[in-house]
Tab-separated table of C-alpha atoms in Angstrom:
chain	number	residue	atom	x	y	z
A	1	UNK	CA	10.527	30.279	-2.480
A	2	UNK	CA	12.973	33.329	-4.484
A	3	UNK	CA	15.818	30.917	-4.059
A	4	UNK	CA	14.032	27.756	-4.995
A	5	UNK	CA	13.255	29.900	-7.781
A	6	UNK	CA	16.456	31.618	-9.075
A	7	UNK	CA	18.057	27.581	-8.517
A	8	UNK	CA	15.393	26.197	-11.336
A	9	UNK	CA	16.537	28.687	-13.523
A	10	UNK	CA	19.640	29.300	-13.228
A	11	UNK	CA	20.148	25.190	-13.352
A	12	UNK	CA	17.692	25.461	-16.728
A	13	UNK	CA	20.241	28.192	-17.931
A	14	UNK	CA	23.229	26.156	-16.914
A	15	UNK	CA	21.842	23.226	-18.633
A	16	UNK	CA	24.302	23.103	-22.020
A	17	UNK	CA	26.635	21.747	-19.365
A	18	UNK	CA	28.229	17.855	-20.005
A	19	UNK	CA	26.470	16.233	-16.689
A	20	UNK	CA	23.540	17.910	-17.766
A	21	UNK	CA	23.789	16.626	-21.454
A	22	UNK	CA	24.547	13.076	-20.458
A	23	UNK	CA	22.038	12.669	-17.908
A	24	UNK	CA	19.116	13.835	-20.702
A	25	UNK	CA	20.770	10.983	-22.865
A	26	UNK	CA	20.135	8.689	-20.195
A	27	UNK	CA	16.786	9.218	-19.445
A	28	UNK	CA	15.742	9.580	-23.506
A	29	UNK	CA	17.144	5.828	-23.807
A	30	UNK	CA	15.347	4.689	-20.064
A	31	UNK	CA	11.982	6.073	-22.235
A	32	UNK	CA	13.107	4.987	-26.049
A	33	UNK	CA	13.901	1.389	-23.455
A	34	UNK	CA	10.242	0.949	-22.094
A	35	UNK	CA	8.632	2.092	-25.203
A	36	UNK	CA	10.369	-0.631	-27.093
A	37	UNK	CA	8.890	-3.387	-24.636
A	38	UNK	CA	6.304	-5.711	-25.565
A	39	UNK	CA	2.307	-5.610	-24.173
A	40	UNK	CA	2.951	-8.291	-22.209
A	41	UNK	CA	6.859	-7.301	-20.418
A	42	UNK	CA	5.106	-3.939	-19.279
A	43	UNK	CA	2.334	-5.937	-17.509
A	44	UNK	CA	5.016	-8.691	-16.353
A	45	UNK	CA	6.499	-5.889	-14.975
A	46	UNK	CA	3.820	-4.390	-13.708
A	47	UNK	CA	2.480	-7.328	-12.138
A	48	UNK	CA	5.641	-8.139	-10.532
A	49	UNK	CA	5.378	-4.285	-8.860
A	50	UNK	CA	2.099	-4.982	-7.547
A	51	UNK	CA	2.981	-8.592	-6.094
A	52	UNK	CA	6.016	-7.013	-4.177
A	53	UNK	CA	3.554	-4.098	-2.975
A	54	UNK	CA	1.051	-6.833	-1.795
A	55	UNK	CA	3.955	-8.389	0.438
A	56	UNK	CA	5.299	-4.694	1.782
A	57	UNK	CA	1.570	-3.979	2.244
A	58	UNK	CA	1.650	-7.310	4.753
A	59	UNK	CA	4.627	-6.515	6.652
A	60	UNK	CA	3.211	-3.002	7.020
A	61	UNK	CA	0.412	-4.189	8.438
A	62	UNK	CA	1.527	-6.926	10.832
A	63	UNK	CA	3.887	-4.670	12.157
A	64	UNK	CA	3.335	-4.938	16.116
A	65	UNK	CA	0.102	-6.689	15.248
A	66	UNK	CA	0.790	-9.297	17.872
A	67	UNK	CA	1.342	-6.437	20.790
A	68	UNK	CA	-1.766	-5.006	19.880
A	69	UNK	CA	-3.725	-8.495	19.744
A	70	UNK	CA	-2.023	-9.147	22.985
A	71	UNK	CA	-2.993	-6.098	24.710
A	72	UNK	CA	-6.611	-6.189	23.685
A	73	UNK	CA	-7.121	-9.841	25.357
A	74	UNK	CA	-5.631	-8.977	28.343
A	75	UNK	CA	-7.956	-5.457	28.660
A	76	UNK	CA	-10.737	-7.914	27.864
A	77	UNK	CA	-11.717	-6.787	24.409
A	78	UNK	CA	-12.596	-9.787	21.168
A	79	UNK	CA	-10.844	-7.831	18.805
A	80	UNK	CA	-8.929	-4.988	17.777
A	81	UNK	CA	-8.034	-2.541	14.890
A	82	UNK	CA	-4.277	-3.520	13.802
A	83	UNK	CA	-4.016	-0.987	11.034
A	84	UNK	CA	-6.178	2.323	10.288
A	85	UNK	CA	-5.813	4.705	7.824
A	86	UNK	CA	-7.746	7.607	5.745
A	87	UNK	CA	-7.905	7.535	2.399
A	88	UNK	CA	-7.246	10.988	2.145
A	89	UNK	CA	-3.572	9.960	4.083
A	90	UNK	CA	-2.752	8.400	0.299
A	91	UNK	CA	-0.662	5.574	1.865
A	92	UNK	CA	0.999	3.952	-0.852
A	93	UNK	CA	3.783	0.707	-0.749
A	94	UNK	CA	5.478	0.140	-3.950
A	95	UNK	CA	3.118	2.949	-5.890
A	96	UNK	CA	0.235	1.373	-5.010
A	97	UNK	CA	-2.441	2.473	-2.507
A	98	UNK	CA	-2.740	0.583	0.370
A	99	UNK	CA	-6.825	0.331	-0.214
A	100	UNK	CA	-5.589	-1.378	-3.693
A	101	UNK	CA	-3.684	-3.552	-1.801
A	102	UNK	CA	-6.522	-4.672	0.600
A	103	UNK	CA	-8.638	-4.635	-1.992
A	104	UNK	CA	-7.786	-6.273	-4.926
A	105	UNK	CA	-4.451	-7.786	-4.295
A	106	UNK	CA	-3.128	-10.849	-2.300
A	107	UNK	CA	-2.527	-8.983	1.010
A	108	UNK	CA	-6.084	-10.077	2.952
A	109	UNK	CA	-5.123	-13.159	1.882
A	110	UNK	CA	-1.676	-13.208	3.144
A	111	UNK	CA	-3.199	-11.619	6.438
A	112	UNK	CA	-5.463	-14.249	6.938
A	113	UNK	CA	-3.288	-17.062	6.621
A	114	UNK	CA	-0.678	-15.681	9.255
A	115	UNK	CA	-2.713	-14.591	11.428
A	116	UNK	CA	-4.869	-17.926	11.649
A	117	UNK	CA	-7.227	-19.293	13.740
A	118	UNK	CA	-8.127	-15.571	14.396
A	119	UNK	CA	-10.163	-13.433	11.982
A	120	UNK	CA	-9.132	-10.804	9.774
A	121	UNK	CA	-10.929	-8.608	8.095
A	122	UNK	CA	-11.085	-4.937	6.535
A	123	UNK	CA	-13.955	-2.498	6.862
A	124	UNK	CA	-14.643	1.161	6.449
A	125	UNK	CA	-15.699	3.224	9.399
A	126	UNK	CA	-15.889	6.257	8.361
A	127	UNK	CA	-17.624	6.778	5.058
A	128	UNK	CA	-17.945	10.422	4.758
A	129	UNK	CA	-16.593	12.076	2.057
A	130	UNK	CA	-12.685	13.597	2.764
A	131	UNK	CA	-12.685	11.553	5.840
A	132	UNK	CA	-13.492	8.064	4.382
A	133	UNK	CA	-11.496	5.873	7.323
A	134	UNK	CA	-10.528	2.067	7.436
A	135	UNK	CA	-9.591	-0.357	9.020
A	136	UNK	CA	-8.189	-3.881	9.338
A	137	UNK	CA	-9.212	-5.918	12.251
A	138	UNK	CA	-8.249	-9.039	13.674
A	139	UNK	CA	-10.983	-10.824	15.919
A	140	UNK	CA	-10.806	-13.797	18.457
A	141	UNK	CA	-14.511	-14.040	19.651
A	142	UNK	CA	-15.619	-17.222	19.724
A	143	UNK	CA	-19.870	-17.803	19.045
A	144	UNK	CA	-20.993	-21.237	20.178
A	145	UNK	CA	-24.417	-20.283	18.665
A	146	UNK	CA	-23.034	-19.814	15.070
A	147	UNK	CA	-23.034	-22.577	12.346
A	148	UNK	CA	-19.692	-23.731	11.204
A	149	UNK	CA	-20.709	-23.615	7.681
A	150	UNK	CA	-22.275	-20.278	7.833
A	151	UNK	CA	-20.047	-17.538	5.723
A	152	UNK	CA	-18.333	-14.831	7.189
């Protein structure tokens, strides 16, 4: 920790150097940039952020989703956890947190749609606090008892 230490400051002290100078300059004119922007390019921006998080979030999650799926039929279970995390893990794709993602975004969607006939859905299993766990599960069981119309 000394050397990480005696490297901040002696790179603080060293700082009236040209590379140092120039790469201040750059990052006051990156800020003076996004200051300048209007309302609505900082949420176009932001927006666009969020919608490529949503699709990273997907892939994330479909990763060896199939294998999994697979595997669970053939031990004889209806469904199966594809992804699990803890909140406390602070997954993020993109800056955003995966639970955002789930959440509020596009990704269930996208889920549900590539994964279809089957169902997908996201639940917590663990809500205790500091160990608040959930998952994302993808179901095959079939209920010949249960009304077509009846929600989900």
């Amino acid at each position: 920790m000394e050397t990480l230490y005696n490297q901040c400051v002696e790179t603080v002290n060293n700082g009236n150097s040209e590379d140092f100078k120039k790469r201040r300059e750059e990052i006051q004119k990156k800020r003076k940039a996004n200051r300048n922007k209007t309302k609505e390019e900082r949420d176009a921006e932001r927006q666009a952020r969020w919608e490529q998080a949503y699709k990273e979030a997907f892939d994330l999650i479909s990763n060896d989703a199939e294998n999994k799926i697979t595997e669970a039929a053939e031990m004889g279970y209806y469904s199966v956890n594809i992804y699990r995390y803890k909140k406390s893990d602070n997954v993020r794709v993109n800056g955003v947190y995966i639970s955002n993602c789930l959440t509020k975004g596009t990704t269930m969607d996208l889920l549900r749609e590539h994964f279809k006939p089957f169902t997908v859905y996201h639940r917590r299993i663990n809500k205790e606090e500091g160990k608040e766990t959930s998952v994302v599960c993808v179901s095959w069981k079939q209920n010949d008892d249960k009304d077509e119309n009846q929600t989900k």
